[in-house]
mmCIF file of N, CA and C in Angstrom:
data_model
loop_
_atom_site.group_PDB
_atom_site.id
_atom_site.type_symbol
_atom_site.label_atom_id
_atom_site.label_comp_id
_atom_site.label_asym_id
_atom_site.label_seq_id
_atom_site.Cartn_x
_atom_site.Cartn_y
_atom_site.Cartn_z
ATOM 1 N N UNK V 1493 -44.972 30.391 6.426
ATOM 2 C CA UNK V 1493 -44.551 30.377 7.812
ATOM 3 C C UNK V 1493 -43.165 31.016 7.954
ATOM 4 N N UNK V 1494 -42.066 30.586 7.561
ATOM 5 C CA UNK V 1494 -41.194 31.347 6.951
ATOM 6 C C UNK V 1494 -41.090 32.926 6.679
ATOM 7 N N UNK V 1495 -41.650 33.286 5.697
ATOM 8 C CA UNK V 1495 -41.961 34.651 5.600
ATOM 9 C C UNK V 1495 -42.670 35.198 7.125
ATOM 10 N N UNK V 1496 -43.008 34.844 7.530
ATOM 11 C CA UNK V 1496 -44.083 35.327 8.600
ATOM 12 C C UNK V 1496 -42.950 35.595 9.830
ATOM 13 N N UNK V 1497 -42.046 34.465 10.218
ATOM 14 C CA UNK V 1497 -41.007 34.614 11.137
ATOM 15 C C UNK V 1497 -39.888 35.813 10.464
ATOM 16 N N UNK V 1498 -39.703 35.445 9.445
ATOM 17 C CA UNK V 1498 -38.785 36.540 9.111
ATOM 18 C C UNK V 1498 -39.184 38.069 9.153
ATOM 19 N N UNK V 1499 -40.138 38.358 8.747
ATOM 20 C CA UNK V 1499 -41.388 39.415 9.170
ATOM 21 C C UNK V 1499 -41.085 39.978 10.732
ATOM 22 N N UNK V 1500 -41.199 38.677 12.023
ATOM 23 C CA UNK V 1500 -40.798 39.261 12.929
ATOM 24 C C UNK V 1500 -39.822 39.231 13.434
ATOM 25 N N UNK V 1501 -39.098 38.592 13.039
ATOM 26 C CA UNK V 1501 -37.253 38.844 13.475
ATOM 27 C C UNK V 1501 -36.909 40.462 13.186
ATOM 28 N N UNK V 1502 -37.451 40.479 11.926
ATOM 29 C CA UNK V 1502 -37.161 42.309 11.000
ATOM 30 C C UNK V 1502 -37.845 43.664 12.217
ATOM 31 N N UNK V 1503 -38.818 43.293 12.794
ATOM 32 C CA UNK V 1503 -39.810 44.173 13.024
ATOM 33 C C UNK V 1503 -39.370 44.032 14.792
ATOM 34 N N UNK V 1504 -39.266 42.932 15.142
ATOM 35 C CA UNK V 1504 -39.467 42.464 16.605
ATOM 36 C C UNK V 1504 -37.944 42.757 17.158
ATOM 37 N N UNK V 1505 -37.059 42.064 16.735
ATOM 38 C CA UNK V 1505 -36.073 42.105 17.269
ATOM 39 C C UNK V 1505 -34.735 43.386 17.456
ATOM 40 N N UNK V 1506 -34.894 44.091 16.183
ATOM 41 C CA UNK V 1506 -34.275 45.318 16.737
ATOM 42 C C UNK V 1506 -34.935 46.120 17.656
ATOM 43 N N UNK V 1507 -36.368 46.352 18.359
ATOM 44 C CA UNK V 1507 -37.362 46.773 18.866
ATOM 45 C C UNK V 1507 -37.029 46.691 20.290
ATOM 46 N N UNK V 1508 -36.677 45.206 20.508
ATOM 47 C CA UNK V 1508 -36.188 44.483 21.466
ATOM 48 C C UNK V 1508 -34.611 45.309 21.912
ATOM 49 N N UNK V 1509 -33.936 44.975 21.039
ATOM 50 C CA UNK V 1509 -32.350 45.415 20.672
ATOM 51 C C UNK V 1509 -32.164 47.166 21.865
ATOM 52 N N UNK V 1510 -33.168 47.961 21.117
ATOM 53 C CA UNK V 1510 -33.469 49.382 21.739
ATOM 54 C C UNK V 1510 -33.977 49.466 23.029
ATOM 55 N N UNK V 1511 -34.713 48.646 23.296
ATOM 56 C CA UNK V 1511 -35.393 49.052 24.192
ATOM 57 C C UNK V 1511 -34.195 48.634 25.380
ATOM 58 N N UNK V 1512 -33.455 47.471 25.303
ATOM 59 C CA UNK V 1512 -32.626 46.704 26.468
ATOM 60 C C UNK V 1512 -31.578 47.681 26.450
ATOM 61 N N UNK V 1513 -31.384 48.580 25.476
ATOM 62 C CA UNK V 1513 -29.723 49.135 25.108
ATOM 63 C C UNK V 1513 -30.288 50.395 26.141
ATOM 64 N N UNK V 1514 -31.906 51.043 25.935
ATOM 65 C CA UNK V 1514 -32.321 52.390 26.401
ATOM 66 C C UNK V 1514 -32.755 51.916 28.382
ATOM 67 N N UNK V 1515 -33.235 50.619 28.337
ATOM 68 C CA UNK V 1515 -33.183 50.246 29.847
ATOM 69 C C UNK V 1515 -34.341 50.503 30.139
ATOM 70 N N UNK V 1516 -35.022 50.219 29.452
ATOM 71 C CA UNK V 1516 -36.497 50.476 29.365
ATOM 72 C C UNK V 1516 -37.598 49.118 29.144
ATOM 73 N N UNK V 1517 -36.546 48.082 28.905
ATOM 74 C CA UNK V 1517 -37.441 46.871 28.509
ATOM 75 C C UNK V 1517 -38.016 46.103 29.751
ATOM 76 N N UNK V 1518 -39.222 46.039 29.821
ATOM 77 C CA UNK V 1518 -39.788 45.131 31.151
ATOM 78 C C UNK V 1518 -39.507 43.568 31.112
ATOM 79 N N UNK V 1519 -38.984 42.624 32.153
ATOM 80 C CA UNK V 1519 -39.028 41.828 32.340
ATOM 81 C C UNK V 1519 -39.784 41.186 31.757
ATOM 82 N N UNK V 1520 -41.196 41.161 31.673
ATOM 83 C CA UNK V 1520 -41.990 40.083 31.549
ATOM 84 C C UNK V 1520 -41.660 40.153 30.070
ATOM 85 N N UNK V 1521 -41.299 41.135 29.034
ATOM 86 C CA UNK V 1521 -41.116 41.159 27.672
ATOM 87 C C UNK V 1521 -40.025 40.219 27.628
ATOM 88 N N UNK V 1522 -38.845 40.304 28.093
ATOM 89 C CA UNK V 1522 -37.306 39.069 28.295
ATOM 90 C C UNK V 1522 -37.785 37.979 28.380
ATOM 91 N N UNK V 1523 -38.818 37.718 29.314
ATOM 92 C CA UNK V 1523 -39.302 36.076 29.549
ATOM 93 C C UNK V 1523 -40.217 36.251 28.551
ATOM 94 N N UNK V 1524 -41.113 37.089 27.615
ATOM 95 C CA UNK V 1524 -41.522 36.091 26.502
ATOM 96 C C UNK V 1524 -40.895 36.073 25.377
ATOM 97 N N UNK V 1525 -39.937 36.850 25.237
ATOM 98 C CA UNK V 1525 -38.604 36.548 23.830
ATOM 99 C C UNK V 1525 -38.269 35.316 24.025
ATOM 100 N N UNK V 1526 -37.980 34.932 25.382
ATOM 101 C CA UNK V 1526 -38.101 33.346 25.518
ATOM 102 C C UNK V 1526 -39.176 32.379 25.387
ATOM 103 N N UNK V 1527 -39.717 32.682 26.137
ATOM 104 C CA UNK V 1527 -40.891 31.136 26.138
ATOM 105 C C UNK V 1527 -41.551 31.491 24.841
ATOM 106 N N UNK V 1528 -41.621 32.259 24.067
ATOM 107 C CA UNK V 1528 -43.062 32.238 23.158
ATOM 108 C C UNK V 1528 -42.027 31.575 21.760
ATOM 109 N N UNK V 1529 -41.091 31.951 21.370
ATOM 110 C CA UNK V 1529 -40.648 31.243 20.835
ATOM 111 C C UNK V 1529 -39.911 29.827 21.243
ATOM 112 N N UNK V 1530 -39.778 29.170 22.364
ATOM 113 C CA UNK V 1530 -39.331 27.636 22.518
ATOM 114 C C UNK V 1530 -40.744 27.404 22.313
ATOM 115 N N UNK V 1531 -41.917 28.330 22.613
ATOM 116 C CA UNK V 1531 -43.304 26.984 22.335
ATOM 117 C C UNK V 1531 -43.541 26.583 21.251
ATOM 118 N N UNK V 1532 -43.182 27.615 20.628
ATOM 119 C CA UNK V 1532 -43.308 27.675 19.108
ATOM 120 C C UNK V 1532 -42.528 26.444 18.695
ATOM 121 N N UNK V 1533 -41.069 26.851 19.181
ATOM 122 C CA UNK V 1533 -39.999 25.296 18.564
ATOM 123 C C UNK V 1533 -40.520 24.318 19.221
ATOM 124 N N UNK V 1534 -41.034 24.048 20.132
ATOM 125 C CA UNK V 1534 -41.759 23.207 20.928
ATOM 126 C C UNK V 1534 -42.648 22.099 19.994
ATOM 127 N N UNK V 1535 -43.754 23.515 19.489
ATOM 128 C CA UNK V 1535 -45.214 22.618 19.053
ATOM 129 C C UNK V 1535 -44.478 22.034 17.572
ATOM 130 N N UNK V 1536 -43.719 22.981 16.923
ATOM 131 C CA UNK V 1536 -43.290 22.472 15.139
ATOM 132 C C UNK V 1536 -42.325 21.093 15.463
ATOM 133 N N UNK V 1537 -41.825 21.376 16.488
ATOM 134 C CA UNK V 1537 -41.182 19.732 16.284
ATOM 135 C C UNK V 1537 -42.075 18.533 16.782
ATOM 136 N N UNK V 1538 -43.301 18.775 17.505
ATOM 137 C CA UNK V 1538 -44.201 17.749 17.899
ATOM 138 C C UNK V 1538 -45.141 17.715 16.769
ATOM 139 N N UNK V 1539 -45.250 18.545 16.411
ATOM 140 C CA UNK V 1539 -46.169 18.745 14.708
ATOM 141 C C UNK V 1539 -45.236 17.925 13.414
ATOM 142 N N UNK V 1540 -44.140 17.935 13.473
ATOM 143 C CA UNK V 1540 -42.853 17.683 12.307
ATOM 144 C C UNK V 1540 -43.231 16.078 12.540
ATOM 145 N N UNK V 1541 -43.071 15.678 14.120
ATOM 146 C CA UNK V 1541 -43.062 14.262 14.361
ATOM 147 C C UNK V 1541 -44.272 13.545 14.333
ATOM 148 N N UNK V 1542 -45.057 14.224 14.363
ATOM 149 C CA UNK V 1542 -46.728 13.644 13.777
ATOM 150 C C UNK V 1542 -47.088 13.616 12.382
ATOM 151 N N UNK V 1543 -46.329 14.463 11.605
ATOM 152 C CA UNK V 1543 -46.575 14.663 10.353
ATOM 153 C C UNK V 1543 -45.884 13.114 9.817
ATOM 154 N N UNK V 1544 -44.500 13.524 9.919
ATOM 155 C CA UNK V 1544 -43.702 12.138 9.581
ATOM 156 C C UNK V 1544 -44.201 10.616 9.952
ATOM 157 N N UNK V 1545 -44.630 10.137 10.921
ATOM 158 C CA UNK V 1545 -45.308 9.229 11.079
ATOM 159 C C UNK V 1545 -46.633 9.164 10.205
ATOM 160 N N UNK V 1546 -47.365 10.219 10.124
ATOM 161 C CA UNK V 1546 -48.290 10.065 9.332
ATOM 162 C C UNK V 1546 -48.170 10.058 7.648
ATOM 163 N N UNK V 1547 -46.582 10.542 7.502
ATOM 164 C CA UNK V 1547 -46.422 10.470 5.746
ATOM 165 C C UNK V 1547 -47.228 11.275 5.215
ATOM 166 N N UNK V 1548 -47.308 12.619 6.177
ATOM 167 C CA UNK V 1548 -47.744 13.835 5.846
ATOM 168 C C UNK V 1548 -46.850 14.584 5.216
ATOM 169 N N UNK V 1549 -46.644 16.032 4.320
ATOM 170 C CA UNK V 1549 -46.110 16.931 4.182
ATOM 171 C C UNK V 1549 -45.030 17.334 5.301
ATOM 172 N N UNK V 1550 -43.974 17.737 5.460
ATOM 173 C CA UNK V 1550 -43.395 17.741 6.788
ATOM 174 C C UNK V 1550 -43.058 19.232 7.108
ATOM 175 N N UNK V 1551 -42.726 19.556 8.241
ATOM 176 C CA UNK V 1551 -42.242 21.326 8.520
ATOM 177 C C UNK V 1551 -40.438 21.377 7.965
ATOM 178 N N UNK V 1552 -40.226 22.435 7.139
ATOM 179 C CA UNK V 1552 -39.317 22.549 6.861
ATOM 180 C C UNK V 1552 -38.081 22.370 8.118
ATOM 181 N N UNK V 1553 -36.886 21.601 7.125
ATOM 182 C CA UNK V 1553 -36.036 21.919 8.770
ATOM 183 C C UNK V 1553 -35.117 23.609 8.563
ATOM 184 N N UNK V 1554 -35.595 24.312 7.835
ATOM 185 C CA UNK V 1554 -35.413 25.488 7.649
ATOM 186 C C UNK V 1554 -35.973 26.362 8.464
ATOM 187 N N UNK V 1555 -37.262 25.969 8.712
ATOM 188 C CA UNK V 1555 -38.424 26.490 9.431
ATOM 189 C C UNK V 1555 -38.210 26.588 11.145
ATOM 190 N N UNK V 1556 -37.567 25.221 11.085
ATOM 191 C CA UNK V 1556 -37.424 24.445 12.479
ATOM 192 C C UNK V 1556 -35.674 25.763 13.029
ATOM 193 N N UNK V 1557 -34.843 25.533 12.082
ATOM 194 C CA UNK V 1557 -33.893 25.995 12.439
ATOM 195 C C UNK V 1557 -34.019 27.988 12.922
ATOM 196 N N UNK V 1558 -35.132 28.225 11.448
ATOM 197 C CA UNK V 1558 -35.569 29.794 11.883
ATOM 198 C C UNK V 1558 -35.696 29.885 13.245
ATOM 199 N N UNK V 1559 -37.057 29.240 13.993
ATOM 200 C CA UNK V 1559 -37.392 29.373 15.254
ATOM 201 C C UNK V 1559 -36.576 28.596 16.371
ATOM 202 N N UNK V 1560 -35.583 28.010 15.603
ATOM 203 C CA UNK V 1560 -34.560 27.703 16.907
ATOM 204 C C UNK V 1560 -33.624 29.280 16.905
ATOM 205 N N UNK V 1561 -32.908 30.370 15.879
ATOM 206 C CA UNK V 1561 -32.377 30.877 16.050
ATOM 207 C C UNK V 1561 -32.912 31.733 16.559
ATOM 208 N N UNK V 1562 -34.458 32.678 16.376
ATOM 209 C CA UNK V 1562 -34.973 33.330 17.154
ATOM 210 C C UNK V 1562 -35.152 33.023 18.209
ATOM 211 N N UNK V 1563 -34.843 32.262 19.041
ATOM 212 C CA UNK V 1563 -34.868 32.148 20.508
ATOM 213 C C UNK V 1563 -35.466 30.775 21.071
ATOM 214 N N UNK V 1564 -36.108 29.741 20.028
ATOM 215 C CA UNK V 1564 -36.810 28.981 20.303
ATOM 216 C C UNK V 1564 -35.829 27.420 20.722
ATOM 217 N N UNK V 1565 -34.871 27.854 20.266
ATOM 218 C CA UNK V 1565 -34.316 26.554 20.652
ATOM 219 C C UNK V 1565 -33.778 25.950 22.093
ATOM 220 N N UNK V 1566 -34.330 26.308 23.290
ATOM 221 C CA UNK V 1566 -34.736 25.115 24.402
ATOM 222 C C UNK V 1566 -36.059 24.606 24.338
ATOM 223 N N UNK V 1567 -37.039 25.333 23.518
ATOM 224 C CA UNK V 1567 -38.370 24.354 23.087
ATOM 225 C C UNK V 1567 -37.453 23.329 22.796
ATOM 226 N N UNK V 1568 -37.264 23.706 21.526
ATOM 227 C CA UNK V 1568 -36.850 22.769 19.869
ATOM 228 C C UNK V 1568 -36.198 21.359 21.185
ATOM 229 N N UNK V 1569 -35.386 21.841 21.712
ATOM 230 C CA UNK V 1569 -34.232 20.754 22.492
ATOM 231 C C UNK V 1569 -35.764 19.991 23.428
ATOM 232 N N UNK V 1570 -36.147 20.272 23.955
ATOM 233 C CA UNK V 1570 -37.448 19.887 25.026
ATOM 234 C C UNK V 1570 -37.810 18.838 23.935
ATOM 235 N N UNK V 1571 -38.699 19.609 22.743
ATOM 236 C CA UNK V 1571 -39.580 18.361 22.337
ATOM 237 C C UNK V 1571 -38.701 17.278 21.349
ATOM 238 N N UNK V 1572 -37.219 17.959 21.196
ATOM 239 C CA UNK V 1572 -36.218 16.831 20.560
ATOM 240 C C UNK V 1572 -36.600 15.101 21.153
ATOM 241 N N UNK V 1573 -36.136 15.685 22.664
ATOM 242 C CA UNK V 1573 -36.173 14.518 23.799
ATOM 243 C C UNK V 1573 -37.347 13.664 24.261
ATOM 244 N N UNK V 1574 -38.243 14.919 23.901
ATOM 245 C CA UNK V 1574 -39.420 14.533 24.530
ATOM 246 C C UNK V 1574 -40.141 13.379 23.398
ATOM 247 N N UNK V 1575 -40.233 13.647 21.959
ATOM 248 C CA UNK V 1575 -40.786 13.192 20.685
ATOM 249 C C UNK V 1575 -39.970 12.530 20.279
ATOM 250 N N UNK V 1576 -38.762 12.330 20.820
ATOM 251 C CA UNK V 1576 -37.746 11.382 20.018
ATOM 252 C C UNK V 1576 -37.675 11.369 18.641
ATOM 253 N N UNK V 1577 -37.834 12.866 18.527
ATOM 254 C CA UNK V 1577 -37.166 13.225 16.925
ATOM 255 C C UNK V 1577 -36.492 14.598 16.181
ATOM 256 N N UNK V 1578 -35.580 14.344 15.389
ATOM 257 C CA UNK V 1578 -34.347 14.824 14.994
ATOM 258 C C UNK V 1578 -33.416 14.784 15.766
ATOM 259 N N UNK V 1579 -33.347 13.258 16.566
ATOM 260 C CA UNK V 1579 -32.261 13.335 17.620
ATOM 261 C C UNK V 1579 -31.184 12.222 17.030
ATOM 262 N N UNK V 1580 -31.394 12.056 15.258
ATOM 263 C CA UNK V 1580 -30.370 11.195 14.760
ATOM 264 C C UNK V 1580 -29.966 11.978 13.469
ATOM 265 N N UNK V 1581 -30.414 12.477 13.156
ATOM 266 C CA UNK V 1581 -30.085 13.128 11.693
ATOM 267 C C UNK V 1581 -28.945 14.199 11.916
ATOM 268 N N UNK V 1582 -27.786 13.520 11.519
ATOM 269 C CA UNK V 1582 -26.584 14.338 12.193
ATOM 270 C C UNK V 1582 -26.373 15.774 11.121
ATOM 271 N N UNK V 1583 -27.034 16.135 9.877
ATOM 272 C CA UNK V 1583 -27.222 17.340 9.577
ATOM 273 C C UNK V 1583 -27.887 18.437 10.373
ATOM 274 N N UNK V 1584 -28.838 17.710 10.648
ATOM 275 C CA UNK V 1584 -29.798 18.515 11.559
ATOM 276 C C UNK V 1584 -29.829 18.960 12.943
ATOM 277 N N UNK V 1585 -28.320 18.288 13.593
ATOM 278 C CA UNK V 1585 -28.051 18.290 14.870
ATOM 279 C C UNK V 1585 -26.887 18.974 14.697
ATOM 280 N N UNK V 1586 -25.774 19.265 13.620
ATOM 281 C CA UNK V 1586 -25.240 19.903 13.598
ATOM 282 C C UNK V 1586 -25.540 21.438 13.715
ATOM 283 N N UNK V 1587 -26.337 21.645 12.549
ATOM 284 C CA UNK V 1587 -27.124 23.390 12.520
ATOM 285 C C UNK V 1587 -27.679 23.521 13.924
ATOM 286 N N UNK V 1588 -28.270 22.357 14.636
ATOM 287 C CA UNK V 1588 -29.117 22.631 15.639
ATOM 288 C C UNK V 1588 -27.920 23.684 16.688
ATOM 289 N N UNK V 1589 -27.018 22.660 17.029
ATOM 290 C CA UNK V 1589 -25.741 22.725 18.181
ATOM 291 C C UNK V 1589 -25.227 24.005 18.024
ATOM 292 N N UNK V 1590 -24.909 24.359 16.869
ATOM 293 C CA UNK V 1590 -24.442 25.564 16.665
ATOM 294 C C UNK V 1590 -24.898 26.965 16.310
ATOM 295 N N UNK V 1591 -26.164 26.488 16.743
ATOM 296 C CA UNK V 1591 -27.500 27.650 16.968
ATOM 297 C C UNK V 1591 -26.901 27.762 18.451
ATOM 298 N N UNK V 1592 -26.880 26.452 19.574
ATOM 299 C CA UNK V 1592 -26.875 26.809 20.563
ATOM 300 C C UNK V 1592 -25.988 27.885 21.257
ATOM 301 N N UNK V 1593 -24.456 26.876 20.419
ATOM 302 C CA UNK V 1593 -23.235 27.393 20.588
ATOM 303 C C UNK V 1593 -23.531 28.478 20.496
ATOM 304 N N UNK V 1594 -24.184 29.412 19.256
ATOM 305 C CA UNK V 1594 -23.746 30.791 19.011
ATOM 306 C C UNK V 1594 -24.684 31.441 20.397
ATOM 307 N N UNK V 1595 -26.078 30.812 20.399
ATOM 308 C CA UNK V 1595 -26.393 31.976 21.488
ATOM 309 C C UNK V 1595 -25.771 31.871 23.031
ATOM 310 N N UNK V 1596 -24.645 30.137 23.488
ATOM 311 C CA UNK V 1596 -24.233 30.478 25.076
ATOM 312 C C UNK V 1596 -23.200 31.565 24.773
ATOM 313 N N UNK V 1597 -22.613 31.819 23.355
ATOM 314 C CA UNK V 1597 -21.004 32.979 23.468
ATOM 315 C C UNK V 1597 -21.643 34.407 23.262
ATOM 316 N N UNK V 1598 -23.044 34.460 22.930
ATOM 317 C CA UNK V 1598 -23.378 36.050 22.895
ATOM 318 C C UNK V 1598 -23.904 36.012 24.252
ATOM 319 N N UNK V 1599 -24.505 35.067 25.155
ATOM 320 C CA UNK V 1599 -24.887 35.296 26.727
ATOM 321 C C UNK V 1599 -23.729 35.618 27.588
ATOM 322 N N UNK V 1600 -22.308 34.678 27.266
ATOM 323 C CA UNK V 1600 -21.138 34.722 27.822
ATOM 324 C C UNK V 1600 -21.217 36.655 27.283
ATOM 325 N N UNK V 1601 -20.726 36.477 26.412
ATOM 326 C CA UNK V 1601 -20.060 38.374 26.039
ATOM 327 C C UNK V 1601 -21.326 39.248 26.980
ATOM 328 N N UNK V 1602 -22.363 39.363 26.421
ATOM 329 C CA UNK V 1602 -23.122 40.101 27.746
ATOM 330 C C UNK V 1602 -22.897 39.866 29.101
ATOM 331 N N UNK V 1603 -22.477 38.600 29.665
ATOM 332 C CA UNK V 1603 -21.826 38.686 30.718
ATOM 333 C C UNK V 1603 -20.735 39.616 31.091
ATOM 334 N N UNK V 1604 -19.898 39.653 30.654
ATOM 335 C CA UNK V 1604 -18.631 39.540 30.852
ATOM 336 C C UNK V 1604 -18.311 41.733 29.949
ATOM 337 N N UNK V 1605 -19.516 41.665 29.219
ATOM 338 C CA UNK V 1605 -19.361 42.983 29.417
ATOM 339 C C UNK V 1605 -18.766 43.416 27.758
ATOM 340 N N UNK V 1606 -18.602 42.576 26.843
ATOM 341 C CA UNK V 1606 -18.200 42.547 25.572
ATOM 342 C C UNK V 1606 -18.821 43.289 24.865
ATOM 343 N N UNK V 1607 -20.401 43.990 25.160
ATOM 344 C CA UNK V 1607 -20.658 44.629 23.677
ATOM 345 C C UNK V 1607 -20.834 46.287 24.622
ATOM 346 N N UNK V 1608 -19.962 46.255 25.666
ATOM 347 C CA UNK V 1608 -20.126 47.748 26.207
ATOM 348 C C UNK V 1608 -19.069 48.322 25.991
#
């Protein structure tokens, strides 16, 4: 799973990168860089929290953190609240936060006009 995300971070995201820089990228592509990855962080943390109760194998929190940095993390935060889990494991809320942190200061700099 892992390999597979990293696969499209490599392939997907500079793709992305060009197309927004050339002004060519359609909307509906922006809204699914979003939603398709929070569903993603979405379903692995409702999957993570079913597993664990069941004393199943669990989803890496490596895994979890990948698809929070690709874009998934207002899923990840949704089903935090929603599943009432990884909302104590203060390792895991640290990496989480500062996934966030990093992507509100690259939204701020595109605001504000920083990478022109």
């Amino acid at each position: 799973m892992t390999t597979f995300l990293l696969f499209i971070a490599i392939l997907v995201l500079p793709a992305l990168a060009m197309g927004q820089a050339a002004g060519t990228l359609p909307v509906w592509m922006l809204v699914s860089c979003v939603a398709v990855p929070s569903v993603v962080g979405f379903v692995l943390i409702a999957v993570d929290k079913g597993r664990a109760r069941g004393g199943q194998r669990r989803v890496p929190e490596s895994t979890l953190h990948l698809v929070e940095l690709l874009g998934g993390w207002p899923g990840s935060y949704l089903a935090q609240l929603w599943c009432r889990h990884k909302t104590a494991k203060a390792s895991y809320r640290r990496i989480f936060w500062a996934i966030v942190v990093l992507y509100q200061l690259v939204a701020i700099g595109i605001l504000l006009g920083w990478a022109s």
